[in-house]
Amino acid sequence: MPDRGVCGRLWSLGGREDPSRDGKKGWTQVTEHISTASLKRQAVFWLATVGTLVLFLYVFRAVLLPFLAGLALAYFMDPVADFLERRGLSRLAATVFILLAFLVLFIIALAVIVPILATQANELLARLPGYIAQLQGLIASLSVETTWLAEHVGIDVDSLQSSLDELVAQGAGFLTTLFQGIWSSGKAIVDIAGLLVVAPVVAFYMLLDWDKMVARVDSWVPRDHVDTVRRLAADVDRAIAGFVRGQGTVCLILGLFYAIGLTVAGLNFGLLIGLFAGLISFIPYVGSMVGLVLSVGVALVQFWPDWIMIVVIAGVFFAGQFLEGNFLQPKLVGGSVGLHPVWLMFALFAFGTLFGFTGLLVAVPAAAAVGVLVRFAIEKYLDSDLYIGSSEASDDASAVD
């Protein structure tokens, strides 16, 4: 029988059948009429809970990164630990085996990939001013041959060239500042060191005691709300696991596809651009668009006037979009996650502004959790006197009597 994860364990704690095991939508199918007073009490409880959590994250945002990373590792490795336990290993042995395997793979990846990416990033920074000058020269040479735009379309070519030059300069300046900030920031180095040292330790202890912690947290929930909390936890678990595991696999496949395709095509910095485009592909269309613009910009400088190679570079991203839309997304993610792209981008900007890099890490699970809570609130509102009206509710009650 497949592992039901946190969802199944929370329901088993209450001696209830997990609604995710049948083919229905789960707890949202079962509703009961709610009075306005009850709705207000529940609203106060949930607003206080969410407010306390946000305040905690904001106050301790500077030190949360390794602990959240350890928590995420423990959360996603817990089904593997449960699987190994069912195969006869003790919880301690399963935890040690999982973390050792993860660390070995992580170190190998760092030793092989990071030096190449660092070299390409430094080389890109060194070549960026020259690339800008070449692109501006290319735009100037093209504008000489496109005077027909002004004659037939009514476009001011000089104004268009000035705008393009300004756009290229601003974009290049932003990229230069971004890369220099990343590579020269002492705080970033400290954060990475803390992440590599503290996160595995946190993950070890949390993975070792995960089931006990879930049971302990369940025992702290107010008894009036325990069933609701368990049901919400089940929905949040499904949303986070479905999106992060599914979309994470999509991003990994796309990153490898773009990186290999651009490298084979001979594009400078193809590995760096491809992996970066795949990394941000969890926001629909953003990864492919950013990667397309960067790669075509480099291709124009590198291959001009060979239009065939430029088309080949662009074709890598069009092929990636076809692969994602027709195969990866339907098979690995599906349509049940419920994270709209606009809501996801808002969460990234909001949490990134409030909590920095730590906020970017928690933005996706937080967006999934908030989405579940909003749907829950709407369900309660639609079944309350505030929406139905007291007269209709009284008529329904009389009909039942």
mmCIF file of C-alpha atoms in Angstrom:
data_model
loop_
_atom_site.group_PDB
_atom_site.id
_atom_site.type_symbol
_atom_site.label_atom_id
_atom_site.label_comp_id
_atom_site.label_asym_id
_atom_site.label_seq_id
_atom_site.Cartn_x
_atom_site.Cartn_y
_atom_site.Cartn_z
ATOM 1 C CA MET A 1 0.000 0.000 0.000
ATOM 2 C CA PRO A 2 1.493 3.424 -0.870
ATOM 3 C CA ASP A 3 2.570 5.708 1.937
ATOM 4 C CA ARG A 4 -0.071 8.283 2.788
ATOM 5 C CA GLY A 5 2.470 10.701 4.310
ATOM 6 C CA VAL A 6 1.496 13.396 6.758
ATOM 7 C CA CYS A 7 -2.053 13.409 5.413
ATOM 8 C CA GLY A 8 -2.739 9.796 6.328
ATOM 9 C CA ARG A 9 -0.974 9.983 9.677
ATOM 10 C CA LEU A 10 -2.961 12.997 10.833
ATOM 11 C CA TRP A 11 -6.209 11.240 10.014
ATOM 12 C CA SER A 12 -5.113 8.004 11.654
ATOM 13 C CA LEU A 13 -4.368 9.911 14.852
ATOM 14 C CA GLY A 14 -8.040 10.759 15.103
ATOM 15 C CA GLY A 15 -9.186 7.214 14.322
ATOM 16 C CA ARG A 16 -10.775 8.400 11.062
ATOM 17 C CA GLU A 17 -10.587 7.145 7.511
ATOM 18 C CA ASP A 18 -8.363 9.295 5.305
ATOM 19 C CA PRO A 19 -10.644 11.033 2.750
ATOM 20 C CA SER A 20 -7.795 11.188 0.243
ATOM 21 C CA ARG A 21 -8.000 7.405 -0.183
ATOM 22 C CA ASP A 22 -11.286 7.474 -2.061
ATOM 23 C CA GLY A 23 -12.031 9.141 -5.357
ATOM 24 C CA LYS A 24 -13.877 12.111 -3.899
ATOM 25 C CA LYS A 25 -12.679 15.595 -3.192
ATOM 26 C CA GLY A 26 -12.333 14.818 0.498
ATOM 27 C CA TRP A 27 -13.579 16.842 3.376
ATOM 28 C CA THR A 28 -14.852 19.713 1.230
ATOM 29 C CA GLN A 29 -17.725 17.489 0.101
ATOM 30 C CA VAL A 30 -19.111 17.232 3.649
ATOM 31 C CA THR A 31 -20.464 20.503 4.981
ATOM 32 C CA GLU A 32 -22.760 21.458 7.766
ATOM 33 C CA HIS A 33 -24.671 24.657 8.325
ATOM 34 C CA ILE A 34 -22.669 27.235 10.275
ATOM 35 C CA SER A 35 -24.073 30.092 12.278
ATOM 36 C CA THR A 36 -22.646 33.592 11.985
ATOM 37 C CA ALA A 37 -21.311 33.438 15.554
ATOM 38 C CA SER A 38 -19.498 30.177 14.850
ATOM 39 C CA LEU A 39 -18.078 31.625 11.647
ATOM 40 C CA LYS A 40 -16.739 34.635 13.550
ATOM 41 C CA ARG A 41 -15.124 32.429 16.207
ATOM 42 C CA GLN A 42 -13.430 30.317 13.559
ATOM 43 C CA ALA A 43 -12.285 33.417 11.673
ATOM 44 C CA VAL A 44 -10.711 34.841 14.837
ATOM 45 C CA PHE A 45 -8.966 31.542 15.588
ATOM 46 C CA TRP A 46 -7.499 31.141 12.106
ATOM 47 C CA LEU A 47 -6.504 34.783 11.745
ATOM 48 C CA ALA A 48 -4.733 34.629 15.108
ATOM 49 C CA THR A 49 -2.944 31.426 14.098
ATOM 50 C CA VAL A 50 -1.780 32.786 10.736
ATOM 51 C CA GLY A 51 -0.812 36.142 12.261
ATOM 52 C CA THR A 52 1.292 34.453 14.937
ATOM 53 C CA LEU A 53 3.068 32.339 12.327
ATOM 54 C CA VAL A 54 3.822 35.340 10.092
ATOM 55 C CA LEU A 55 5.099 37.339 13.080
ATOM 56 C CA PHE A 56 7.374 34.471 14.102
ATOM 57 C CA LEU A 57 8.800 34.188 10.585
ATOM 58 C CA TYR A 58 9.386 37.938 10.386
ATOM 59 C CA VAL A 59 11.120 38.226 13.772
ATOM 60 C CA PHE A 60 13.440 35.258 13.207
ATOM 61 C CA ARG A 61 13.855 35.607 9.430
ATOM 62 C CA ALA A 62 17.625 36.211 9.706
ATOM 63 C CA VAL A 63 18.333 32.796 11.275
ATOM 64 C CA LEU A 64 15.579 30.612 9.829
ATOM 65 C CA LEU A 65 17.222 29.547 6.565
ATOM 66 C CA PRO A 66 19.126 26.406 7.726
ATOM 67 C CA PHE A 67 16.250 25.339 9.976
ATOM 68 C CA LEU A 68 13.659 25.659 7.213
ATOM 69 C CA ALA A 69 15.974 23.797 4.850
ATOM 70 C CA GLY A 70 16.335 21.010 7.419
ATOM 71 C CA LEU A 71 12.577 20.924 7.934
ATOM 72 C CA ALA A 72 12.013 20.677 4.173
ATOM 73 C CA LEU A 73 14.513 17.820 3.883
ATOM 74 C CA ALA A 74 12.850 15.939 6.730
ATOM 75 C CA TYR A 75 9.380 16.513 5.263
ATOM 76 C CA PHE A 76 10.257 15.183 1.821
ATOM 77 C CA MET A 77 12.448 12.328 3.089
ATOM 78 C CA ASP A 78 9.916 11.051 5.637
ATOM 79 C CA PRO A 79 8.045 8.821 3.114
ATOM 80 C CA VAL A 80 11.393 7.232 2.204
ATOM 81 C CA ALA A 81 12.153 6.625 5.889
ATOM 82 C CA ASP A 82 8.729 5.045 6.369
ATOM 83 C CA PHE A 83 9.362 2.804 3.353
ATOM 84 C CA LEU A 84 12.714 1.639 4.757
ATOM 85 C CA GLU A 85 11.101 1.011 8.156
ATOM 86 C CA ARG A 86 8.556 -1.273 6.514
ATOM 87 C CA ARG A 87 11.477 -3.138 4.947
ATOM 88 C CA GLY A 88 12.924 -3.916 8.381
ATOM 89 C CA LEU A 89 15.298 -1.036 9.156
ATOM 90 C CA SER A 90 15.021 0.838 12.426
ATOM 91 C CA ARG A 91 14.086 4.517 12.301
ATOM 92 C CA LEU A 92 17.641 5.491 13.278
ATOM 93 C CA ALA A 93 19.227 3.306 10.590
ATOM 94 C CA ALA A 94 16.797 4.578 7.944
ATOM 95 C CA THR A 95 17.508 8.199 8.890
ATOM 96 C CA VAL A 96 21.285 7.727 8.790
ATOM 97 C CA PHE A 97 21.125 5.914 5.444
ATOM 98 C CA ILE A 98 18.915 8.575 3.825
ATOM 99 C CA LEU A 99 20.990 11.543 4.963
ATOM 100 C CA LEU A 100 24.308 9.904 4.067
ATOM 101 C CA ALA A 101 23.016 9.086 0.578
ATOM 102 C CA PHE A 102 21.696 12.633 0.169
ATOM 103 C CA LEU A 103 24.972 14.203 1.328
ATOM 104 C CA VAL A 104 27.059 12.004 -0.991
ATOM 105 C CA LEU A 105 24.921 12.924 -4.005
ATOM 106 C CA PHE A 106 24.932 16.595 -2.986
ATOM 107 C CA ILE A 107 28.725 16.706 -2.610
ATOM 108 C CA ILE A 108 29.237 14.979 -5.968
ATOM 109 C CA ALA A 109 26.912 17.484 -7.630
ATOM 110 C CA LEU A 110 28.768 20.387 -6.005
ATOM 111 C CA ALA A 111 32.149 19.025 -7.058
ATOM 112 C CA VAL A 112 31.094 18.515 -10.683
ATOM 113 C CA ILE A 113 28.590 21.276 -11.474
ATOM 114 C CA VAL A 114 29.418 24.248 -9.222
ATOM 115 C CA PRO A 115 32.980 24.843 -10.533
ATOM 116 C CA ILE A 116 31.677 24.888 -14.116
ATOM 117 C CA LEU A 117 28.849 27.275 -13.224
ATOM 118 C CA ALA A 118 31.213 29.541 -11.275
ATOM 119 C CA THR A 119 33.619 29.690 -14.211
ATOM 120 C CA GLN A 120 30.844 30.496 -16.667
ATOM 121 C CA ALA A 121 29.347 33.144 -14.360
ATOM 122 C CA ASN A 122 32.702 34.908 -13.925
ATOM 123 C CA GLU A 123 33.362 34.749 -17.664
ATOM 124 C CA LEU A 124 29.883 36.117 -18.392
ATOM 125 C CA LEU A 125 30.531 39.073 -16.079
ATOM 126 C CA ALA A 126 33.840 39.735 -17.811
ATOM 127 C CA ARG A 127 32.313 39.607 -21.300
ATOM 128 C CA LEU A 128 29.092 41.455 -20.496
ATOM 129 C CA PRO A 129 30.326 44.985 -21.385
ATOM 130 C CA GLY A 130 31.609 43.716 -24.746
ATOM 131 C CA TYR A 131 28.323 41.927 -25.407
ATOM 132 C CA ILE A 132 26.414 45.133 -24.713
ATOM 133 C CA ALA A 133 28.578 47.104 -27.125
ATOM 134 C CA GLN A 134 28.149 44.466 -29.843
ATOM 135 C CA LEU A 135 24.372 44.341 -29.394
ATOM 136 C CA GLN A 136 24.146 48.125 -29.604
ATOM 137 C CA GLY A 137 26.264 48.075 -32.765
ATOM 138 C CA LEU A 138 24.051 45.356 -34.216
ATOM 139 C CA ILE A 139 20.936 47.408 -33.491
ATOM 140 C CA ALA A 140 22.536 50.447 -35.124
ATOM 141 C CA SER A 141 23.442 48.476 -38.260
ATOM 142 C CA LEU A 142 19.941 47.048 -38.510
ATOM 143 C CA SER A 143 18.305 50.465 -38.156
ATOM 144 C CA VAL A 144 20.102 51.694 -41.265
ATOM 145 C CA GLU A 145 18.405 48.967 -43.298
ATOM 146 C CA THR A 146 14.929 49.439 -41.820
ATOM 147 C CA THR A 147 14.011 52.948 -42.903
ATOM 148 C CA TRP A 148 10.952 51.412 -44.559
ATOM 149 C CA LEU A 149 9.442 51.132 -41.061
ATOM 150 C CA ALA A 150 9.227 54.894 -40.877
ATOM 151 C CA GLU A 151 7.833 55.151 -44.396
ATOM 152 C CA HIS A 152 5.245 52.356 -44.359
ATOM 153 C CA VAL A 153 4.434 51.756 -40.669
ATOM 154 C CA GLY A 154 5.071 55.192 -39.234
ATOM 155 C CA ILE A 155 7.648 54.069 -36.654
ATOM 156 C CA ASP A 156 10.387 56.492 -35.660
ATOM 157 C CA VAL A 157 13.515 54.355 -36.126
ATOM 158 C CA ASP A 158 15.757 56.709 -34.131
ATOM 159 C CA SER A 159 13.360 56.611 -31.186
ATOM 160 C CA LEU A 160 13.114 52.816 -31.468
ATOM 161 C CA GLN A 161 16.901 52.448 -31.500
ATOM 162 C CA SER A 162 17.258 54.774 -28.507
ATOM 163 C CA SER A 163 14.685 52.779 -26.547
ATOM 164 C CA LEU A 164 16.362 49.467 -27.405
ATOM 165 C CA ASP A 165 19.781 50.813 -26.415
ATOM 166 C CA GLU A 166 18.388 52.023 -23.103
ATOM 167 C CA LEU A 167 16.645 48.695 -22.487
ATOM 168 C CA VAL A 168 19.824 46.712 -23.195
ATOM 169 C CA ALA A 169 21.892 48.984 -20.952
ATOM 170 C CA GLN A 170 19.407 48.793 -18.074
ATOM 171 C CA GLY A 171 19.076 45.015 -18.357
ATOM 172 C CA ALA A 172 22.829 44.549 -18.445
ATOM 173 C CA GLY A 173 23.290 46.853 -15.482
ATOM 174 C CA PHE A 174 20.726 44.908 -13.481
ATOM 175 C CA LEU A 175 22.395 41.574 -14.306
ATOM 176 C CA THR A 176 25.832 42.945 -13.425
ATOM 177 C CA THR A 177 24.621 44.249 -10.064
ATOM 178 C CA LEU A 178 22.796 40.999 -9.348
ATOM 179 C CA PHE A 179 25.752 38.715 -10.086
ATOM 180 C CA GLN A 180 28.232 40.948 -8.286
ATOM 181 C CA GLY A 181 25.965 41.058 -5.241
ATOM 182 C CA ILE A 182 25.598 37.291 -5.206
ATOM 183 C CA TRP A 183 29.289 36.539 -5.550
ATOM 184 C CA SER A 184 30.664 39.292 -3.284
ATOM 185 C CA SER A 185 28.149 39.203 -0.458
ATOM 186 C CA GLY A 186 29.780 38.053 2.760
ATOM 187 C CA LYS A 187 26.370 37.396 4.284
ATOM 188 C CA ALA A 188 25.522 35.041 1.421
ATOM 189 C CA ILE A 189 28.704 33.074 2.123
ATOM 190 C CA VAL A 190 27.804 32.829 5.809
ATOM 191 C CA ASP A 191 24.267 31.734 4.918
ATOM 192 C CA ILE A 192 25.572 29.030 2.583
ATOM 193 C CA ALA A 193 28.048 27.791 5.196
ATOM 194 C CA GLY A 194 25.305 27.674 7.813
ATOM 195 C CA LEU A 195 23.018 25.927 5.358
ATOM 196 C CA LEU A 196 25.576 23.210 4.602
ATOM 197 C CA VAL A 197 26.494 22.630 8.255
ATOM 198 C CA VAL A 198 23.297 23.225 10.240
ATOM 199 C CA ALA A 199 20.620 22.015 7.803
ATOM 200 C CA PRO A 200 21.771 18.350 7.716
ATOM 201 C CA VAL A 201 21.912 18.254 11.527
ATOM 202 C CA VAL A 202 18.415 19.732 11.805
ATOM 203 C CA ALA A 203 17.149 17.326 9.140
ATOM 204 C CA PHE A 204 18.635 14.341 11.004
ATOM 205 C CA TYR A 205 16.901 15.078 14.309
ATOM 206 C CA MET A 206 13.598 16.079 12.709
ATOM 207 C CA LEU A 207 13.516 13.034 10.433
ATOM 208 C CA LEU A 208 14.362 10.773 13.363
ATOM 209 C CA ASP A 209 11.451 12.086 15.460
ATOM 210 C CA TRP A 210 9.052 13.136 12.687
ATOM 211 C CA ASP A 211 6.144 10.872 13.640
ATOM 212 C CA LYS A 212 6.492 11.809 17.313
ATOM 213 C CA MET A 213 6.485 15.520 16.450
ATOM 214 C CA VAL A 214 3.360 15.152 14.320
ATOM 215 C CA ALA A 215 1.586 13.378 17.184
ATOM 216 C CA ARG A 216 2.765 16.013 19.688
ATOM 217 C CA VAL A 217 1.576 18.922 17.542
ATOM 218 C CA ASP A 218 -1.755 17.150 17.062
ATOM 219 C CA SER A 219 -2.124 16.887 20.845
ATOM 220 C CA TRP A 220 -1.702 20.669 21.190
ATOM 221 C CA VAL A 221 -4.538 21.567 18.798
ATOM 222 C CA PRO A 222 -7.692 22.831 20.569
ATOM 223 C CA ARG A 223 -10.169 19.961 20.719
ATOM 224 C CA ASP A 224 -12.933 22.105 19.221
ATOM 225 C CA HIS A 225 -10.844 22.537 16.071
ATOM 226 C CA VAL A 226 -8.886 19.287 15.927
ATOM 227 C CA ASP A 227 -10.925 17.665 13.135
ATOM 228 C CA THR A 228 -10.785 20.813 11.018
ATOM 229 C CA VAL A 229 -7.037 21.186 11.556
ATOM 230 C CA ARG A 230 -6.432 17.572 10.569
ATOM 231 C CA ARG A 231 -8.478 18.012 7.411
ATOM 232 C CA LEU A 232 -6.693 21.248 6.515
ATOM 233 C CA ALA A 233 -3.323 19.620 7.190
ATOM 234 C CA ALA A 234 -4.282 16.833 4.800
ATOM 235 C CA ASP A 235 -5.154 19.332 2.053
ATOM 236 C CA VAL A 236 -2.013 21.405 2.645
ATOM 237 C CA ASP A 237 0.106 18.252 2.569
ATOM 238 C CA ARG A 238 -1.389 17.186 -0.755
ATOM 239 C CA ALA A 239 -0.986 20.659 -2.271
ATOM 240 C CA ILE A 240 2.631 21.138 -1.172
ATOM 241 C CA ALA A 241 3.758 17.618 -1.983
ATOM 242 C CA GLY A 242 1.957 17.608 -5.325
ATOM 243 C CA PHE A 243 3.399 20.931 -6.434
ATOM 244 C CA VAL A 244 6.936 20.755 -5.046
ATOM 245 C CA ARG A 245 7.626 17.139 -5.939
ATOM 246 C CA GLY A 246 5.905 17.304 -9.314
ATOM 247 C CA GLN A 247 7.034 20.780 -10.337
ATOM 248 C CA GLY A 248 10.517 20.179 -8.928
ATOM 249 C CA THR A 249 10.875 17.189 -11.233
ATOM 250 C CA VAL A 250 9.638 19.293 -14.163
ATOM 251 C CA CYS A 251 12.194 22.031 -13.390
ATOM 252 C CA LEU A 252 15.000 19.471 -13.139
ATOM 253 C CA ILE A 253 14.111 17.851 -16.473
ATOM 254 C CA LEU A 254 13.727 21.218 -18.226
ATOM 255 C CA GLY A 255 16.991 22.525 -16.766
ATOM 256 C CA LEU A 256 18.872 19.483 -18.037
ATOM 257 C CA PHE A 257 17.102 19.691 -21.414
ATOM 258 C CA TYR A 258 17.928 23.383 -21.894
ATOM 259 C CA ALA A 259 21.496 23.024 -20.608
ATOM 260 C CA ILE A 260 22.303 20.010 -22.802
ATOM 261 C CA GLY A 261 20.570 21.480 -25.860
ATOM 262 C CA LEU A 262 22.323 24.854 -25.633
ATOM 263 C CA THR A 263 25.695 23.268 -24.881
ATOM 264 C CA VAL A 264 25.434 20.842 -27.808
ATOM 265 C CA ALA A 265 24.447 23.763 -30.061
ATOM 266 C CA GLY A 266 27.694 25.458 -29.056
ATOM 267 C CA LEU A 267 26.231 28.478 -27.243
ATOM 268 C CA ASN A 268 28.563 30.263 -24.856
ATOM 269 C CA PHE A 269 27.367 29.888 -21.243
ATOM 270 C CA GLY A 270 24.769 27.360 -22.420
ATOM 271 C CA LEU A 271 25.029 25.294 -19.233
ATOM 272 C CA LEU A 272 24.544 28.343 -16.998
ATOM 273 C CA ILE A 273 21.627 29.779 -18.989
ATOM 274 C CA GLY A 274 19.920 26.396 -19.373
ATOM 275 C CA LEU A 275 20.067 25.451 -15.698
ATOM 276 C CA PHE A 276 18.942 28.950 -14.672
ATOM 277 C CA ALA A 277 15.967 28.797 -17.057
ATOM 278 C CA GLY A 278 15.000 25.385 -15.693
ATOM 279 C CA LEU A 279 15.355 26.567 -12.091
ATOM 280 C CA ILE A 280 12.793 29.356 -12.506
ATOM 281 C CA SER A 281 10.428 27.279 -14.660
ATOM 282 C CA PHE A 282 8.172 26.655 -11.654
ATOM 283 C CA ILE A 283 6.599 29.988 -12.657
ATOM 284 C CA PRO A 284 4.833 29.103 -15.933
ATOM 285 C CA TYR A 285 6.399 30.677 -19.045
ATOM 286 C CA VAL A 286 8.826 32.845 -17.026
ATOM 287 C CA GLY A 287 11.707 30.376 -17.156
ATOM 288 C CA SER A 288 11.412 29.752 -20.877
ATOM 289 C CA MET A 289 10.966 33.461 -21.702
ATOM 290 C CA VAL A 290 13.946 34.581 -19.612
ATOM 291 C CA GLY A 291 16.091 31.772 -20.977
ATOM 292 C CA LEU A 292 14.985 32.542 -24.547
ATOM 293 C CA VAL A 293 15.877 36.232 -24.241
ATOM 294 C CA LEU A 294 19.275 35.526 -22.643
ATOM 295 C CA SER A 295 20.226 32.765 -25.064
ATOM 296 C CA VAL A 296 19.109 34.627 -28.195
ATOM 297 C CA GLY A 297 20.966 37.732 -26.995
ATOM 298 C CA VAL A 298 24.173 35.726 -26.589
ATOM 299 C CA ALA A 299 23.525 33.912 -29.884
ATOM 300 C CA LEU A 300 23.146 37.206 -31.775
ATOM 301 C CA VAL A 301 26.576 38.311 -30.571
ATOM 302 C CA GLN A 302 28.199 34.907 -31.038
ATOM 303 C CA PHE A 303 26.707 33.685 -34.340
ATOM 304 C CA TRP A 304 25.602 36.813 -36.241
ATOM 305 C CA PRO A 305 24.873 36.855 -39.184
ATOM 306 C CA ASP A 306 24.290 33.068 -39.129
ATOM 307 C CA TRP A 307 20.505 33.070 -38.716
ATOM 308 C CA ILE A 308 20.329 29.280 -38.787
ATOM 309 C CA MET A 309 22.232 28.939 -35.493
ATOM 310 C CA ILE A 310 20.143 31.675 -33.898
ATOM 311 C CA VAL A 311 16.963 29.837 -34.922
ATOM 312 C CA VAL A 312 18.420 26.581 -33.546
ATOM 313 C CA ILE A 313 19.078 28.246 -30.170
ATOM 314 C CA ALA A 314 15.522 29.619 -30.063
ATOM 315 C CA GLY A 315 14.209 26.217 -31.139
ATOM 316 C CA VAL A 316 15.657 24.615 -28.010
ATOM 317 C CA PHE A 317 13.270 26.666 -25.869
ATOM 318 C CA PHE A 318 10.278 26.138 -28.150
ATOM 319 C CA ALA A 319 10.937 22.394 -27.965
ATOM 320 C CA GLY A 320 11.192 22.671 -24.181
ATOM 321 C CA GLN A 321 7.824 24.438 -24.030
ATOM 322 C CA PHE A 322 6.256 21.706 -26.177
ATOM 323 C CA LEU A 323 7.756 19.021 -23.927
ATOM 324 C CA GLU A 324 6.558 20.771 -20.763
ATOM 325 C CA GLY A 325 3.036 21.546 -21.939
ATOM 326 C CA ASN A 326 2.224 18.206 -23.567
ATOM 327 C CA PHE A 327 4.093 15.664 -21.456
ATOM 328 C CA LEU A 328 5.740 16.917 -18.243
ATOM 329 C CA GLN A 329 2.985 19.073 -16.737
ATOM 330 C CA PRO A 330 0.081 16.659 -17.413
ATOM 331 C CA LYS A 331 2.016 13.602 -16.229
ATOM 332 C CA LEU A 332 3.981 14.970 -13.246
ATOM 333 C CA VAL A 333 1.894 17.870 -11.908
ATOM 334 C CA GLY A 334 -1.638 17.602 -13.282
ATOM 335 C CA GLY A 335 -4.398 20.103 -12.626
ATOM 336 C CA SER A 336 -5.148 19.369 -8.979
ATOM 337 C CA VAL A 337 -2.509 21.542 -7.304
ATOM 338 C CA GLY A 338 -4.515 24.763 -7.441
ATOM 339 C CA LEU A 339 -1.647 27.318 -7.548
ATOM 340 C CA HIS A 340 -2.440 30.021 -10.077
ATOM 341 C CA PRO A 341 0.665 31.562 -11.710
ATOM 342 C CA VAL A 342 -0.330 35.108 -10.681
ATOM 343 C CA TRP A 343 -0.826 34.032 -7.063
ATOM 344 C CA LEU A 344 2.504 32.212 -7.134
ATOM 345 C CA MET A 345 4.379 35.255 -8.466
ATOM 346 C CA PHE A 346 2.706 37.495 -5.882
ATOM 347 C CA ALA A 347 3.763 35.106 -3.110
ATOM 348 C CA LEU A 348 7.365 35.099 -4.341
ATOM 349 C CA PHE A 349 7.536 38.900 -4.435
ATOM 350 C CA ALA A 350 5.723 39.362 -1.124
ATOM 351 C CA PHE A 351 7.664 36.771 0.870
ATOM 352 C CA GLY A 352 10.937 37.762 -0.786
ATOM 353 C CA THR A 353 10.397 41.403 0.195
ATOM 354 C CA LEU A 354 9.360 40.599 3.765
ATOM 355 C CA PHE A 355 11.762 37.771 4.601
ATOM 356 C CA GLY A 356 14.567 37.967 2.019
ATOM 357 C CA PHE A 357 16.056 34.763 0.615
ATOM 358 C CA THR A 358 14.369 32.739 3.360
ATOM 359 C CA GLY A 359 11.039 34.090 2.149
ATOM 360 C CA LEU A 360 11.715 32.823 -1.357
ATOM 361 C CA LEU A 361 12.173 29.317 0.049
ATOM 362 C CA VAL A 362 8.893 29.346 1.976
ATOM 363 C CA ALA A 363 6.890 31.234 -0.675
ATOM 364 C CA VAL A 364 5.680 28.168 -2.589
ATOM 365 C CA PRO A 365 4.562 26.074 0.417
ATOM 366 C CA ALA A 366 3.100 29.187 2.027
ATOM 367 C CA ALA A 367 1.173 29.987 -1.162
ATOM 368 C CA ALA A 368 -0.175 26.434 -1.235
ATOM 369 C CA ALA A 369 -1.182 26.615 2.439
ATOM 370 C CA VAL A 370 -2.833 30.022 2.066
ATOM 371 C CA GLY A 371 -4.699 28.761 -0.990
ATOM 372 C CA VAL A 372 -6.084 25.858 1.047
ATOM 373 C CA LEU A 373 -7.099 28.200 3.876
ATOM 374 C CA VAL A 374 -8.805 30.610 1.476
ATOM 375 C CA ARG A 375 -10.791 27.783 -0.129
ATOM 376 C CA PHE A 376 -11.733 26.563 3.354
ATOM 377 C CA ALA A 377 -12.865 30.067 4.357
ATOM 378 C CA ILE A 378 -14.975 30.383 1.210
ATOM 379 C CA GLU A 379 -16.584 26.981 1.883
ATOM 380 C CA LYS A 380 -17.489 28.077 5.408
ATOM 381 C CA TYR A 381 -18.769 31.447 4.221
ATOM 382 C CA LEU A 382 -20.990 29.895 1.551
ATOM 383 C CA ASP A 383 -22.524 27.617 4.195
ATOM 384 C CA SER A 384 -23.078 30.334 6.812
ATOM 385 C CA ASP A 385 -25.986 32.600 7.747
ATOM 386 C CA LEU A 386 -23.933 35.539 6.503
ATOM 387 C CA TYR A 387 -24.253 34.248 2.926
ATOM 388 C CA ILE A 388 -27.465 32.182 3.013
ATOM 389 C CA GLY A 389 -29.464 34.580 5.160
ATOM 390 C CA SER A 390 -31.212 33.859 8.447
ATOM 391 C CA SER A 391 -34.688 33.448 6.890
ATOM 392 C CA GLU A 392 -33.552 30.794 4.399
ATOM 393 C CA ALA A 393 -31.601 29.019 7.120
ATOM 394 C CA SER A 394 -34.737 28.961 9.312
ATOM 395 C CA ASP A 395 -36.796 27.561 6.426
ATOM 396 C CA ASP A 396 -34.201 24.831 5.868
ATOM 397 C CA ALA A 397 -34.250 23.955 9.561
ATOM 398 C CA SER A 398 -38.072 23.798 9.569
ATOM 399 C CA ALA A 399 -38.053 21.544 6.528
ATOM 400 C CA VAL A 400 -35.671 19.191 8.290
ATOM 401 C CA ASP A 401 -37.925 19.115 11.369
#
